[in-house]
């Protein structure tokens, strides 16, 4: 039977569950040493610093996000049964750790600040869109526009990323363990994009000052994106990014790409490139 919608009233709770005050979400209390010995009891809300688990399908996205934004937010939260829900864990602005057990839909962890969000599955369009800080990790693949317009933080995609990965990136660091699709880093203004696999067509089209590192093959470069020398300082920053993302790869195997700086201002000689 499909889970029923969450009531606005405080639900009746079985032992071992937690009701998030003001949200109606039913959480599972995590066993401590006493609970492991068979002593379980109901509590009104997860105490600060504790871990809690919420079923996204039973509680609903609004209740889950309200819990994460509220004063009784747990230090760590596991979200189960997401079933591709959109906009999970969006707008976080606290040092909280969120683990989502399954696939998510559009805009997961969008506008993230400070939080650490891990998706144990794949993500739909716009994961970590407009992220400001913190860390977002996708253990599967990501659809198009991953990290779009993001200003800071670290986005790690362990699998492949679709088209327009890092579009209009403004300072974020993105590390992709597999391949990326076409038009990635389009109009990238700042930040670093690291790709351990191959890159699709028109990489870095209309690039500003974002830096791109690709280990595999590049189908084609976009307008004003050129191959550049990989100097010692680039090897050092690449090694740091790979370590932060948890990838074991040799920085010397990568090729650096950046802006030729020919499209910053209109010039009639470059008209055919616009």
PDB file of N, CA and C in Angstrom, residues 237-272:
ATOM      1  N   UNK A 237      47.276  22.388  -7.957  1.00  0.00           N
ATOM      2  CA  UNK A 237      45.858  22.604  -7.666  1.00  0.00           C
ATOM      3  C   UNK A 237      45.005  21.416  -8.116  1.00  0.00           C
ATOM      4  N   UNK A 238      45.411  20.780  -9.195  1.00  0.00           N
ATOM      5  CA  UNK A 238      44.686  19.604  -9.662  1.00  0.00           C
ATOM      6  C   UNK A 238      44.826  18.449  -8.682  1.00  0.00           C
ATOM      7  N   UNK A 239      46.025  18.250  -8.150  1.00  0.00           N
ATOM      8  CA  UNK A 239      46.239  17.199  -7.152  1.00  0.00           C
ATOM      9  C   UNK A 239      45.386  17.453  -5.919  1.00  0.00           C
ATOM     10  N   UNK A 240      45.272  18.711  -5.520  1.00  0.00           N
ATOM     11  CA  UNK A 240      44.455  19.075  -4.356  1.00  0.00           C
ATOM     12  C   UNK A 240      42.976  18.794  -4.608  1.00  0.00           C
ATOM     13  N   UNK A 241      42.500  19.129  -5.800  1.00  0.00           N
ATOM     14  CA  UNK A 241      41.093  18.897  -6.134  1.00  0.00           C
ATOM     15  C   UNK A 241      40.772  17.412  -6.201  1.00  0.00           C
ATOM     16  N   UNK A 242      41.652  16.629  -6.799  1.00  0.00           N
ATOM     17  CA  UNK A 242      41.433  15.183  -6.892  1.00  0.00           C
ATOM     18  C   UNK A 242      41.401  14.551  -5.514  1.00  0.00           C
ATOM     19  N   UNK A 243      42.292  14.994  -4.641  1.00  0.00           N
ATOM     20  CA  UNK A 243      42.319  14.458  -3.279  1.00  0.00           C
ATOM     21  C   UNK A 243      41.049  14.821  -2.523  1.00  0.00           C
ATOM     22  N   UNK A 244      40.592  16.063  -2.664  1.00  0.00           N
ATOM     23  CA  UNK A 244      39.378  16.504  -1.989  1.00  0.00           C
ATOM     24  C   UNK A 244      38.161  15.714  -2.452  1.00  0.00           C
ATOM     25  N   UNK A 245      38.159  15.338  -3.734  1.00  0.00           N
ATOM     26  CA  UNK A 245      37.031  14.592  -4.298  1.00  0.00           C
ATOM     27  C   UNK A 245      37.141  13.091  -4.060  1.00  0.00           C
ATOM     28  N   UNK A 246      38.305  12.639  -3.605  1.00  0.00           N
ATOM     29  CA  UNK A 246      38.475  11.213  -3.315  1.00  0.00           C
ATOM     30  C   UNK A 246      38.851  10.371  -4.510  1.00  0.00           C
ATOM     31  N   UNK A 247      39.480  10.976  -5.524  1.00  0.00           N
ATOM     32  CA  UNK A 247      39.890  10.238  -6.713  1.00  0.00           C
ATOM     33  C   UNK A 247      41.410  10.057  -6.727  1.00  0.00           C
ATOM     34  N   UNK A 248      41.821   8.856  -7.102  1.00  0.00           N
ATOM     35  CA  UNK A 248      43.245   8.545  -7.205  1.00  0.00           C
ATOM     36  C   UNK A 248      43.636   8.604  -8.676  1.00  0.00           C
ATOM     37  N   UNK A 249      44.175   9.716  -9.113  1.00  0.00           N
ATOM     38  CA  UNK A 249      44.563   9.893 -10.516  1.00  0.00           C
ATOM     39  C   UNK A 249      45.818  10.759 -10.574  1.00  0.00           C
ATOM     40  N   UNK A 250      46.592  10.581 -11.632  1.00  0.00           N
ATOM     41  CA  UNK A 250      47.825  11.320 -11.813  1.00  0.00           C
ATOM     42  C   UNK A 250      47.520  12.650 -12.496  1.00  0.00           C
ATOM     43  N   UNK A 251      47.781  13.785 -11.851  1.00  0.00           N
ATOM     44  CA  UNK A 251      47.498  15.086 -12.471  1.00  0.00           C
ATOM     45  C   UNK A 251      48.204  15.279 -13.810  1.00  0.00           C
ATOM     46  N   UNK A 252      49.325  14.625 -14.011  1.00  0.00           N
ATOM     47  CA  UNK A 252      50.075  14.793 -15.256  1.00  0.00           C
ATOM     48  C   UNK A 252      49.345  14.202 -16.455  1.00  0.00           C
ATOM     49  N   UNK A 253      48.320  13.390 -16.229  1.00  0.00           N
ATOM     50  CA  UNK A 253      47.569  12.779 -17.320  1.00  0.00           C
ATOM     51  C   UNK A 253      46.499  13.705 -17.886  1.00  0.00           C
ATOM     52  N   UNK A 254      46.312  14.863 -17.265  1.00  0.00           N
ATOM     53  CA  UNK A 254      45.240  15.777 -17.669  1.00  0.00           C
ATOM     54  C   UNK A 254      45.749  16.841 -18.630  1.00  0.00           C
ATOM     55  N   UNK A 255      44.812  17.399 -19.392  1.00  0.00           N
ATOM     56  CA  UNK A 255      45.084  18.539 -20.262  1.00  0.00           C
ATOM     57  C   UNK A 255      44.297  19.739 -19.736  1.00  0.00           C
ATOM     58  N   UNK A 256      44.940  20.897 -19.713  1.00  0.00           N
ATOM     59  CA  UNK A 256      44.273  22.099 -19.224  1.00  0.00           C
ATOM     60  C   UNK A 256      43.706  22.905 -20.390  1.00  0.00           C
ATOM     61  N   UNK A 257      42.489  23.427 -20.178  1.00  0.00           N
ATOM     62  CA  UNK A 257      41.850  24.285 -21.172  1.00  0.00           C
ATOM     63  C   UNK A 257      41.396  25.580 -20.488  1.00  0.00           C
ATOM     64  N   UNK A 258      41.432  26.647 -21.243  1.00  0.00           N
ATOM     65  CA  UNK A 258      41.016  27.926 -20.697  1.00  0.00           C
ATOM     66  C   UNK A 258      40.614  28.889 -21.793  1.00  0.00           C
ATOM     67  N   UNK A 259      40.351  30.118 -21.404  1.00  0.00           N
ATOM     68  CA  UNK A 259      39.875  31.122 -22.344  1.00  0.00           C
ATOM     69  C   UNK A 259      41.027  31.736 -23.135  1.00  0.00           C
ATOM     70  N   UNK A 260      40.809  31.917 -24.435  1.00  0.00           N
ATOM     71  CA  UNK A 260      41.768  32.643 -25.269  1.00  0.00           C
ATOM     72  C   UNK A 260      41.606  34.150 -25.110  1.00  0.00           C
ATOM     73  N   UNK A 261      40.538  34.545 -24.409  1.00  0.00           N
ATOM     74  CA  UNK A 261      40.262  35.962 -24.116  1.00  0.00           C
ATOM     75  C   UNK A 261      40.091  36.803 -25.386  1.00  0.00           C
ATOM     76  N   UNK A 262      39.502  36.211 -26.402  1.00  0.00           N
ATOM     77  CA  UNK A 262      39.266  36.932 -27.655  1.00  0.00           C
ATOM     78  C   UNK A 262      37.825  37.428 -27.782  1.00  0.00           C
ATOM     79  N   UNK A 263      36.937  36.926 -26.922  1.00  0.00           N
ATOM     80  CA  UNK A 263      35.524  37.282 -27.040  1.00  0.00           C
ATOM     81  C   UNK A 263      35.050  38.218 -25.930  1.00  0.00           C
ATOM     82  N   UNK A 264      35.959  38.703 -25.101  1.00  0.00           N
ATOM     83  CA  UNK A 264      35.549  39.601 -24.026  1.00  0.00           C
ATOM     84  C   UNK A 264      34.866  40.853 -24.581  1.00  0.00           C
ATOM     85  N   UNK A 265      35.372  41.372 -25.680  1.00  0.00           N
ATOM     86  CA  UNK A 265      34.809  42.561 -26.300  1.00  0.00           C
ATOM     87  C   UNK A 265      34.607  42.291 -27.796  1.00  0.00           C
ATOM     88  N   UNK A 266      33.571  42.875 -28.357  1.00  0.00           N
ATOM     89  CA  UNK A 266      33.289  42.654 -29.773  1.00  0.00           C
ATOM     90  C   UNK A 266      34.380  43.273 -30.627  1.00  0.00           C
ATOM     91  N   UNK A 267      34.809  42.519 -31.599  1.00  0.00           N
ATOM     92  CA  UNK A 267      35.757  43.015 -32.603  1.00  0.00           C
ATOM     93  C   UNK A 267      35.308  42.488 -33.944  1.00  0.00           C
ATOM     94  N   UNK A 268      35.273  43.336 -34.941  1.00  0.00           N
ATOM     95  CA  UNK A 268      34.756  42.946 -36.240  1.00  0.00           C
ATOM     96  C   UNK A 268      35.515  41.774 -36.833  1.00  0.00           C
ATOM     97  N   UNK A 269      36.797  41.640 -36.512  1.00  0.00           N
ATOM     98  CA  UNK A 269      37.580  40.520 -37.056  1.00  0.00           C
ATOM     99  C   UNK A 269      37.123  39.180 -36.482  1.00  0.00           C
ATOM    100  N   UNK A 270      36.408  39.220 -35.335  1.00  0.00           N
ATOM    101  CA  UNK A 270      35.947  37.976 -34.714  1.00  0.00           C
ATOM    102  C   UNK A 270      34.453  37.738 -34.946  1.00  0.00           C
ATOM    103  N   UNK A 271      33.863  38.459 -35.849  1.00  0.00           N
ATOM    104  CA  UNK A 271      32.405  38.401 -36.019  1.00  0.00           C
ATOM    105  C   UNK A 271      31.900  36.984 -36.290  1.00  0.00           C
ATOM    106  N   UNK A 272      32.680  36.216 -37.047  1.00  0.00           N
ATOM    107  CA  UNK A 272      32.215  34.862 -37.385  1.00  0.00           C
ATOM    108  C   UNK A 272      32.245  33.915 -36.191  1.00  0.00           C
TER     109      UNK A 272
END
